[in-house]
PDB file of C-alpha atoms and ligand atoms in Angstrom:
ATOM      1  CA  UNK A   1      -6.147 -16.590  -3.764  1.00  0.00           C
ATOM      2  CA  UNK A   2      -4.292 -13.253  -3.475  1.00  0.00           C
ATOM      3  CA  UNK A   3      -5.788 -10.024  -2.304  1.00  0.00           C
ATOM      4  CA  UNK A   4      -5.382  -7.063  -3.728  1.00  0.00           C
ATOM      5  CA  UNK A   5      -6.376  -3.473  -2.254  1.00  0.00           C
ATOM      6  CA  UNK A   6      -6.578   0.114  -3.412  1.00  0.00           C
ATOM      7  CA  UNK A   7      -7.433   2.945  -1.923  1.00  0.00           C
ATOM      8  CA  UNK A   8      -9.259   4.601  -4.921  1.00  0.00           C
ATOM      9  CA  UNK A   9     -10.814   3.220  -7.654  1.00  0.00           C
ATOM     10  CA  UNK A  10      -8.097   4.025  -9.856  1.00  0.00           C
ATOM     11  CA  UNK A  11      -5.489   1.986  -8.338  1.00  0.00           C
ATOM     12  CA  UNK A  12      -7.396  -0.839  -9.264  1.00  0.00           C
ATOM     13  CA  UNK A  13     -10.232  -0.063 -11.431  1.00  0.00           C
ATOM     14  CA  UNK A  14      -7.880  -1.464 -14.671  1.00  0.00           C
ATOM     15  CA  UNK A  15      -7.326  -4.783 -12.695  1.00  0.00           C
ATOM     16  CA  UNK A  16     -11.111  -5.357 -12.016  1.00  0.00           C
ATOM     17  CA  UNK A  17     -11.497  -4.485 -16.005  1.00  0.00           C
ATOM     18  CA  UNK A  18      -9.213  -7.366 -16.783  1.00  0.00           C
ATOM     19  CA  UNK A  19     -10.609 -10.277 -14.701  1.00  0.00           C
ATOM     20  CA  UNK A  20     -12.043 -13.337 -16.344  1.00  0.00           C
ATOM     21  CA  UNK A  21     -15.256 -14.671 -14.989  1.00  0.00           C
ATOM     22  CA  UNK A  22     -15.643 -11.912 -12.290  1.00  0.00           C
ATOM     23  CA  UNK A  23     -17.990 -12.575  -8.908  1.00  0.00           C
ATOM     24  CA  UNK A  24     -18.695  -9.386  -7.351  1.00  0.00           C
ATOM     25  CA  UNK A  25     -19.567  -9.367  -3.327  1.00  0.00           C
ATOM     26  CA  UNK A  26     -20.126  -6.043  -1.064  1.00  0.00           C
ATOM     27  CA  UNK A  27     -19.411  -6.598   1.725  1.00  0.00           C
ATOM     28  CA  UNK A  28     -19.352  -3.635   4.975  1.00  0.00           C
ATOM     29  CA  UNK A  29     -20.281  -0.984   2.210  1.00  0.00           C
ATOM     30  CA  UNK A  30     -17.016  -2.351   0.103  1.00  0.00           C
ATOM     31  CA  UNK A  31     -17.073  -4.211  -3.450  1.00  0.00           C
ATOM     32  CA  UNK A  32     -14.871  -7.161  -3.577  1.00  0.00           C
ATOM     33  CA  UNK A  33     -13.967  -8.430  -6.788  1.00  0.00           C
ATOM     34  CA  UNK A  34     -12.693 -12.169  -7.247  1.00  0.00           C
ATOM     35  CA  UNK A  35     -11.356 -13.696 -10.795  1.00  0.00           C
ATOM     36  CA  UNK A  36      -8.444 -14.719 -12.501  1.00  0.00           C
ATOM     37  CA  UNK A  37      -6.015 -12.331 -13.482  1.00  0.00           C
ATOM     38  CA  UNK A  38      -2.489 -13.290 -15.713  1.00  0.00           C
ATOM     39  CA  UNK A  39      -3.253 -17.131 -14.252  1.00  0.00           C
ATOM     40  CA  UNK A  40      -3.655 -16.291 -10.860  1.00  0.00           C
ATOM     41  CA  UNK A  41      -7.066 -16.139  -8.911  1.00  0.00           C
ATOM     42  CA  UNK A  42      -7.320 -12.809  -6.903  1.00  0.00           C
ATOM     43  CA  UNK A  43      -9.918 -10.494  -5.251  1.00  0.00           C
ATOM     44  CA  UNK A  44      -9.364  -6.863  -5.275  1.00  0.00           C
ATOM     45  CA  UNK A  45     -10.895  -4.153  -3.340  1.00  0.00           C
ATOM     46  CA  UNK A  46     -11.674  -0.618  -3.256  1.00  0.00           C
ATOM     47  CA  UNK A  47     -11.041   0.373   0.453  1.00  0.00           C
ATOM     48  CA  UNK A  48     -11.510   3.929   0.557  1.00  0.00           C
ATOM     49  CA  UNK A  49      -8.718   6.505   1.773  1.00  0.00           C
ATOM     50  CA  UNK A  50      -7.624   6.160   5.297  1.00  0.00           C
ATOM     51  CA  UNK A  51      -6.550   4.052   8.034  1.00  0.00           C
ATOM     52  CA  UNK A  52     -10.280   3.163   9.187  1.00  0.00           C
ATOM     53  CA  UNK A  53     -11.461   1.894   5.856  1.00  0.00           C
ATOM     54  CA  UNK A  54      -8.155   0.214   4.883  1.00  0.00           C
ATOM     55  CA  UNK A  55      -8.614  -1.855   8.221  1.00  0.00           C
ATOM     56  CA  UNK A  56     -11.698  -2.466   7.893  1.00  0.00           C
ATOM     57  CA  UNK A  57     -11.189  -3.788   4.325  1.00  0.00           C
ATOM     58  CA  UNK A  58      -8.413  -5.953   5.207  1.00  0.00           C
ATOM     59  CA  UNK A  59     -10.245  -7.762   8.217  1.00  0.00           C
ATOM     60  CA  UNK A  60     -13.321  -8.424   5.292  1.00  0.00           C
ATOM     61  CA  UNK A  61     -10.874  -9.669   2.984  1.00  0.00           C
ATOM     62  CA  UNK A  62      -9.109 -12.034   5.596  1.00  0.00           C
ATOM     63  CA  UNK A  63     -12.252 -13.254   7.017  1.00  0.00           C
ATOM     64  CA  UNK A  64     -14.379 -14.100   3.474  1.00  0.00           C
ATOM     65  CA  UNK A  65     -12.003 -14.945   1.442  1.00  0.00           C
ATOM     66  CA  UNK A  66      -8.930 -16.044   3.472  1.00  0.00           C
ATOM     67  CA  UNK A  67      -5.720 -15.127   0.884  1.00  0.00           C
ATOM     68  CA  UNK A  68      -2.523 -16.396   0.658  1.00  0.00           C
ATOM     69  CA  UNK A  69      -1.099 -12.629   0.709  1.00  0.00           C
ATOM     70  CA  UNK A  70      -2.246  -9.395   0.921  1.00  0.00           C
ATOM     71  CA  UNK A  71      -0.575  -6.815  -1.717  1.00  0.00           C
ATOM     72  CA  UNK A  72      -1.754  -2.785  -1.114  1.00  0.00           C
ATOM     73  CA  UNK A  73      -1.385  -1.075  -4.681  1.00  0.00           C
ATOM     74  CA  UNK A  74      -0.768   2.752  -4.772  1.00  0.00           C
ATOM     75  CA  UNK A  75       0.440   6.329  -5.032  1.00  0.00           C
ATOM     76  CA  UNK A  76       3.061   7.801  -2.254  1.00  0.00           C
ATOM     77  CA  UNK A  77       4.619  11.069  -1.385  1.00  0.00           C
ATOM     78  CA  UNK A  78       8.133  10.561  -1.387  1.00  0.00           C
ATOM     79  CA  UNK A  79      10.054  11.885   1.859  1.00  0.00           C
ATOM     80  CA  UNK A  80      13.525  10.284   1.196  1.00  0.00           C
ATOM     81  CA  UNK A  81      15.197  12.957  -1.019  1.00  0.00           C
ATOM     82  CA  UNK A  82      16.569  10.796  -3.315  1.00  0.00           C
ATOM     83  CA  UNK A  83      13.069   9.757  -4.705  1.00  0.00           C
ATOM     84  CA  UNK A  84      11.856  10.956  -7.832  1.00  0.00           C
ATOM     85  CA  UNK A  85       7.878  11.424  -9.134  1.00  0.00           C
ATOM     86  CA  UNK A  86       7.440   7.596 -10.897  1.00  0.00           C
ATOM     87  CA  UNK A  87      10.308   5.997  -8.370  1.00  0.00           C
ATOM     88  CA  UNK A  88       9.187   2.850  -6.825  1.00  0.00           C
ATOM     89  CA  UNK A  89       9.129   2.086  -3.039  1.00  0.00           C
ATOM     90  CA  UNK A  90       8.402  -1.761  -1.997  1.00  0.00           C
ATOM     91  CA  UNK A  91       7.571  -1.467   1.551  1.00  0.00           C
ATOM     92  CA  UNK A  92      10.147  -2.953   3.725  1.00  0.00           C
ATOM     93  CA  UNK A  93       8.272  -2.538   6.430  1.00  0.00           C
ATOM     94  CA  UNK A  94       5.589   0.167   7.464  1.00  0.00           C
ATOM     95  CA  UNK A  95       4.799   2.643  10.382  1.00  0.00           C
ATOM     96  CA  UNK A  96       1.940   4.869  11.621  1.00  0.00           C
ATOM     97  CA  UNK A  97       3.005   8.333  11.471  1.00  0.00           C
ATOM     98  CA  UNK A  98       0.534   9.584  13.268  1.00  0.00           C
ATOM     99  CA  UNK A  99      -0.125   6.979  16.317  1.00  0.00           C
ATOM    100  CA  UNK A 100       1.418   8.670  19.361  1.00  0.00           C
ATOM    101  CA  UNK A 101       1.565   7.958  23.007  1.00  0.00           C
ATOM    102  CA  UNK A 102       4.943   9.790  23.598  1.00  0.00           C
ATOM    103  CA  UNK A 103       3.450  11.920  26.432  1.00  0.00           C
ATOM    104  CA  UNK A 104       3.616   8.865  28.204  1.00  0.00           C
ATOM    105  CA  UNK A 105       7.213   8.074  27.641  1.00  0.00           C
ATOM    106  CA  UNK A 106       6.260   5.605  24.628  1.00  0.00           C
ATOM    107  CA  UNK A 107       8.637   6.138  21.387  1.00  0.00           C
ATOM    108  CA  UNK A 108       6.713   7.603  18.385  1.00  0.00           C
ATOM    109  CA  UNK A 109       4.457   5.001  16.616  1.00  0.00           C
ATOM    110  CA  UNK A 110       4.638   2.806  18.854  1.00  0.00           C
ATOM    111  CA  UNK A 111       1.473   0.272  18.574  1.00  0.00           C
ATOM    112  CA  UNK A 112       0.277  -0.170  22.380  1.00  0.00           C
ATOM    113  CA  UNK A 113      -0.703  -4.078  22.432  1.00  0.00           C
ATOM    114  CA  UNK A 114       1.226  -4.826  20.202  1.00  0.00           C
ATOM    115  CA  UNK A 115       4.384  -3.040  21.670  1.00  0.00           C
ATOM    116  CA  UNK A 116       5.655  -2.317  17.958  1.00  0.00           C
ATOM    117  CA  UNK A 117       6.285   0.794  16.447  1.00  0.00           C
ATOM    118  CA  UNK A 118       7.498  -1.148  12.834  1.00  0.00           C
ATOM    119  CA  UNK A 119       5.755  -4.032  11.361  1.00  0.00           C
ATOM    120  CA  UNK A 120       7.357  -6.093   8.484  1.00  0.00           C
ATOM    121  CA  UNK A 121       6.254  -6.976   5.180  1.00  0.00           C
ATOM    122  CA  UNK A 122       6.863 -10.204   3.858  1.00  0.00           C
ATOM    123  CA  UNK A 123      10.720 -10.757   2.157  1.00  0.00           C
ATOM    124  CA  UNK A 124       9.739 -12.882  -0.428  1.00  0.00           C
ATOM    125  CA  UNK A 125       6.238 -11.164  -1.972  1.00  0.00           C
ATOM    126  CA  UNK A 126       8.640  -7.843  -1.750  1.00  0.00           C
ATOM    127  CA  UNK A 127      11.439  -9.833  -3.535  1.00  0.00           C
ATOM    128  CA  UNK A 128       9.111 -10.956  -6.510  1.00  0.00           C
ATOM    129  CA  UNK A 129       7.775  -6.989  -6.632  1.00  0.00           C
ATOM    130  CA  UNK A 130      11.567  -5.581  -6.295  1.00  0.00           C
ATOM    131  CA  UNK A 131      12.959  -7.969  -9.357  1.00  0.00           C
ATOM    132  CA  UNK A 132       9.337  -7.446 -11.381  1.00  0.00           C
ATOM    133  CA  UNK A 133      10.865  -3.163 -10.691  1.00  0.00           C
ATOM    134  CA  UNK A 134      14.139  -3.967 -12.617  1.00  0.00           C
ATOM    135  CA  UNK A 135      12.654  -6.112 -15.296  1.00  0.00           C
ATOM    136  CA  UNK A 136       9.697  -3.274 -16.017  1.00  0.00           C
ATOM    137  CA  UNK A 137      12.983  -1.236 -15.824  1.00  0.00           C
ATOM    138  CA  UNK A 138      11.227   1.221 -13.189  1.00  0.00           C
ATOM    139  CA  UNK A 139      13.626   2.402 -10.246  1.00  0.00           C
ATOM    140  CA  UNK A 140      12.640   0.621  -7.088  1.00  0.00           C
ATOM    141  CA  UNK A 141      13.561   1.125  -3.256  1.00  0.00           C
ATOM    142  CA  UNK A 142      12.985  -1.305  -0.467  1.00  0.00           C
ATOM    143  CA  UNK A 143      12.053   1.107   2.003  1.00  0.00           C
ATOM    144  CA  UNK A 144       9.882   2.414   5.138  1.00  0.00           C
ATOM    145  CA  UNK A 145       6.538   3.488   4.363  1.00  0.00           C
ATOM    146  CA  UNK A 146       4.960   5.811   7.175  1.00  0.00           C
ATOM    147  CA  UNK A 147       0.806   5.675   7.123  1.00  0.00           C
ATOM    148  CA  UNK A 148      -1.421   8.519   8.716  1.00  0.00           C
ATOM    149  CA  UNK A 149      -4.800  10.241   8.048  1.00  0.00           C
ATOM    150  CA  UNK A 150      -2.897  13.529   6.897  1.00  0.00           C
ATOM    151  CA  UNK A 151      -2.439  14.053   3.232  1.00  0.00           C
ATOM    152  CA  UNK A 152       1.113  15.467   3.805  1.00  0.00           C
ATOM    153  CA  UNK A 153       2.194  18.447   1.846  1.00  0.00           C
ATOM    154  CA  UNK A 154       4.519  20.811   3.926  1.00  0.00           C
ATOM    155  CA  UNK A 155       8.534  20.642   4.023  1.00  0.00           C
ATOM    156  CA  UNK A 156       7.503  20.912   7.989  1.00  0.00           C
ATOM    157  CA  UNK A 157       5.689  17.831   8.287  1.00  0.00           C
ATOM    158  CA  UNK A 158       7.591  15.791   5.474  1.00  0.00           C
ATOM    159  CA  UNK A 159      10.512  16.683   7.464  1.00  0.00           C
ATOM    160  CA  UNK A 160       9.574  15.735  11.047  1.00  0.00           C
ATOM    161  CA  UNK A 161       8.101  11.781   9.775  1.00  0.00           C
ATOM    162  CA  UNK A 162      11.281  11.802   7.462  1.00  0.00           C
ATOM    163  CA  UNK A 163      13.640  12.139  10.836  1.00  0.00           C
ATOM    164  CA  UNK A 164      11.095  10.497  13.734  1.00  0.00           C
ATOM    165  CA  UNK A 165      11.125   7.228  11.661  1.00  0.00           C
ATOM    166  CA  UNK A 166      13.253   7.436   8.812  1.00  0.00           C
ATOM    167  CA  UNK A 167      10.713   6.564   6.017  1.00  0.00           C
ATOM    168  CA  UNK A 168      11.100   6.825   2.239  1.00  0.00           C
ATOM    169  CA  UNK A 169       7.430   7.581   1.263  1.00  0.00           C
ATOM    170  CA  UNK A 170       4.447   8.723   3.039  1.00  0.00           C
ATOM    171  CA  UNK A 171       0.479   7.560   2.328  1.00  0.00           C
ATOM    172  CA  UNK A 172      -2.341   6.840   4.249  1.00  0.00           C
ATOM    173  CA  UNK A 173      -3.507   3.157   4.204  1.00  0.00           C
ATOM    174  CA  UNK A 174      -0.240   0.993   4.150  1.00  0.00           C
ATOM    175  CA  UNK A 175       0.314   0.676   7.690  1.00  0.00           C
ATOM    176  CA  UNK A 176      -3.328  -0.310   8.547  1.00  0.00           C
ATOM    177  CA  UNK A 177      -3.715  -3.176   6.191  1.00  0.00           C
ATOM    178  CA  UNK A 178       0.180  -3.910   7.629  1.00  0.00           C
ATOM    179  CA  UNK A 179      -1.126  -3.804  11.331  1.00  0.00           C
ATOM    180  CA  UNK A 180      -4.559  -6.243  10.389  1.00  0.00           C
ATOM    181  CA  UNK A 181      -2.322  -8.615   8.387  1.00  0.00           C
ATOM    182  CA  UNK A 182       0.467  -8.886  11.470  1.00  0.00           C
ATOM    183  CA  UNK A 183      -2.487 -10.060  13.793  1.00  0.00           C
ATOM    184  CA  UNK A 184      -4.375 -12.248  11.979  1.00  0.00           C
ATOM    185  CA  UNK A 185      -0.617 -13.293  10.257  1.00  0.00           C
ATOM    186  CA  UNK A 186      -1.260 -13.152   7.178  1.00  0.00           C
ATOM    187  CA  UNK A 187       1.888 -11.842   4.952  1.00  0.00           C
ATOM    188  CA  UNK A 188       1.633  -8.925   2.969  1.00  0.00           C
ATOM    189  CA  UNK A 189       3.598  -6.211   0.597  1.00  0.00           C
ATOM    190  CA  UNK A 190       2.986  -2.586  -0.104  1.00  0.00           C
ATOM    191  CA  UNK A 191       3.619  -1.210  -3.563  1.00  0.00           C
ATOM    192  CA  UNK A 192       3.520   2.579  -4.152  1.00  0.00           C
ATOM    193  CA  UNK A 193       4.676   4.508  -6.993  1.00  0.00           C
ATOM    194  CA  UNK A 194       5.900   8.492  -6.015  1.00  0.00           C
ATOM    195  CA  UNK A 195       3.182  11.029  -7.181  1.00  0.00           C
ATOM    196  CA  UNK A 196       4.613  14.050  -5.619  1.00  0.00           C
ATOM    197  CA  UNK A 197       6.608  14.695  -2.824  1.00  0.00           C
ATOM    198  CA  UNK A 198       4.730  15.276   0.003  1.00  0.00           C
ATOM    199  CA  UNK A 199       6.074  19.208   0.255  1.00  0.00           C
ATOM    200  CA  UNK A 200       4.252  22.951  -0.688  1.00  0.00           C
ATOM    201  CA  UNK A 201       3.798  21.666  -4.380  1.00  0.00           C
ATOM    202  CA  UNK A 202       2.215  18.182  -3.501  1.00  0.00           C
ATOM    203  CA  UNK A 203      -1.067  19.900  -4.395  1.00  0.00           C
ATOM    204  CA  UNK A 204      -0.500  20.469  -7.759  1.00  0.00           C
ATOM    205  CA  UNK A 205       1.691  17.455  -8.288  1.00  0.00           C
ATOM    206  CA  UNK A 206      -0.685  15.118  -6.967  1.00  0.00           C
ATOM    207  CA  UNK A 207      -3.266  15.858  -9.396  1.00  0.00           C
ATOM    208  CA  UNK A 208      -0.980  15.716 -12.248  1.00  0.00           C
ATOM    209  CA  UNK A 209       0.732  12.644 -11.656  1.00  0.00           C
ATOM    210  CA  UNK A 210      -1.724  10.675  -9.611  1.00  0.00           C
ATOM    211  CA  UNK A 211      -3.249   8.345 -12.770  1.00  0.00           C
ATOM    212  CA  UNK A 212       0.255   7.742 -13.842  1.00  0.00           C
ATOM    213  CA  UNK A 213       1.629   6.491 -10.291  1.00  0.00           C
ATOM    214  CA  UNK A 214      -1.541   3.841  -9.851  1.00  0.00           C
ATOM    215  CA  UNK A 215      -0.888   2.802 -13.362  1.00  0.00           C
ATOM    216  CA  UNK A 216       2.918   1.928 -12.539  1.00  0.00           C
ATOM    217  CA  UNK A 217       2.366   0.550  -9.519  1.00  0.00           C
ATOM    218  CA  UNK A 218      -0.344  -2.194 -11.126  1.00  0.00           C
ATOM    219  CA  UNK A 219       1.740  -2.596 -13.740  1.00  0.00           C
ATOM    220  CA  UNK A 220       4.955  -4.158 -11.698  1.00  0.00           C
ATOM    221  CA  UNK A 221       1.953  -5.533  -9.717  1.00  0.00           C
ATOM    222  CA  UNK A 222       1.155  -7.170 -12.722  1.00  0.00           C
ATOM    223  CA  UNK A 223       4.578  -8.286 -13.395  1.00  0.00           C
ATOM    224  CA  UNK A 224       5.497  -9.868 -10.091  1.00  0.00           C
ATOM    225  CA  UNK A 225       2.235 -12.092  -9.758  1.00  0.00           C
ATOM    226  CA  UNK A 226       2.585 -13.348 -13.751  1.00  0.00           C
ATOM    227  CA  UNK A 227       5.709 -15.080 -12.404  1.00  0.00           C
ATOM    228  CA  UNK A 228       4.969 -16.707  -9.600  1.00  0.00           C
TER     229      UNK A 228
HETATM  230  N1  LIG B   1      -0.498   9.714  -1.250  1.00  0.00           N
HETATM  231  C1  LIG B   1       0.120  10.304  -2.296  1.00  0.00           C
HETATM  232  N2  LIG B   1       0.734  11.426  -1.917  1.00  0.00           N
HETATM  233  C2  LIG B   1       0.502  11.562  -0.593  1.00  0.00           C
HETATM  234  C3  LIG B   1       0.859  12.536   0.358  1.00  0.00           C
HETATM  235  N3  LIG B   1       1.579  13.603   0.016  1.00  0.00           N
HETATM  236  N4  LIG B   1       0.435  12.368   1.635  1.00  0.00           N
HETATM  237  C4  LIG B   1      -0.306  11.296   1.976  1.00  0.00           C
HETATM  238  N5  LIG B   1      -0.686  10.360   1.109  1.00  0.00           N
HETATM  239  C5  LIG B   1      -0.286  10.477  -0.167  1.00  0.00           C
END
């Protein structure tokens, strides 16, 4: 069994479409869905937008239906430069933007407990996603993907997560679902295609290009489970 998680109902709402013999389950106020998809059984889930509900998601999904891997499909900002609306970012590992005890001499990010500012995704799920980039012939990055409850959409704030922690995209659940999956050690992967770029125009981008990002991202998604 693989889990699968969105944050909106469009990230996954065309996966849940395609699943043969489909057993739905609520569970905390979220609908699981478990079936086979391309050959493989999965259950995907809705979590919600933010850190809270992505958590709380991912500790459901561990606990009831205990998957192999964890993959979080979705739309980014892109804060590396070189990133382009439709671009691909695999997370190579992920970070919480916004978690900060630096008044008290920690670094930025860091995770108090677990003494971590970075956690890492899993090399080979990211491998399978990375080559099932190239052969959808989408461009892909391996990169850092910083999570926060802040829809970011100023060159300010882009610019201070871009050069605190040098990440390549910027979204709001990754890092949570990361964080759950590190301490109950499960592996997973985050796979987010670039809706806007988290400046002054990610407003209007967002909207516009939002549909076609969750599409991209399932469809490599798609792609990298059919060959395992
Ligand atoms: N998801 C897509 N674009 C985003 C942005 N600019 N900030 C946070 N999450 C996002």
């Amino acid at each position: 069994m693989i889990g699968i998680i969105g944050a909106m109902e469009l990230e996954t709402a065309s996966i849940v479409k395609e699943l043969k013999n489909a057993k739905r389950q609520e569970i905390s106020g979220i609908l699981f869905t478990q079936g086979a998809w391309c050959g493989v059984q999965v259950v995907v889930a809705v979590c919600g937008v933010g850190k809270v509900f992505a958590a709380l998601c991912t500790e459901a999904m561990i606990l009831h239906y205990r998957p192999e891997f964890i993959v979080n499909t979705g739309v980014a900002g892109a804060l590396d430069p070189g990133l382009e609306i439709l671009d691909v970012v695999i997370g190579r590992d992920v970070v919480q933007h916004d978690m900060d005890t630096s008044p008290l001499g920690d670094p930025p990010g860091l995770i108090s407990g677990i003494n971590r500012v970075a956690l890492p995704a899993d090399g080979k799920v990211c491998a399978r996603f990375e080559k099932a980039a190239a052969e959808c012939g989408v461009r892909a990055v391996a990169g850092r993907i910083a999570s926060g409850d802040q829809f970011i959409a100023s060159a300010e704030k882009r610019g201070s997560i871009r050069s605190l922690f040098g990440a390549s995209c910027c979204e709001m659940e990754g890092a949570a679902i990361g964080q759950v999956c590190h301490v109950n050690q499960v592996p997973f992967a985050i796979l987010r295609t670039i809706s806007d770029h988290a400046s002054g125009e990610a407003g209007i981008d967002y909207p516009e290009f939002v549909a076609r990002a969750a599409a991209q991202s399932v469809r490599i998604l798609k792609k990298g489970l059919e060959e395992q």
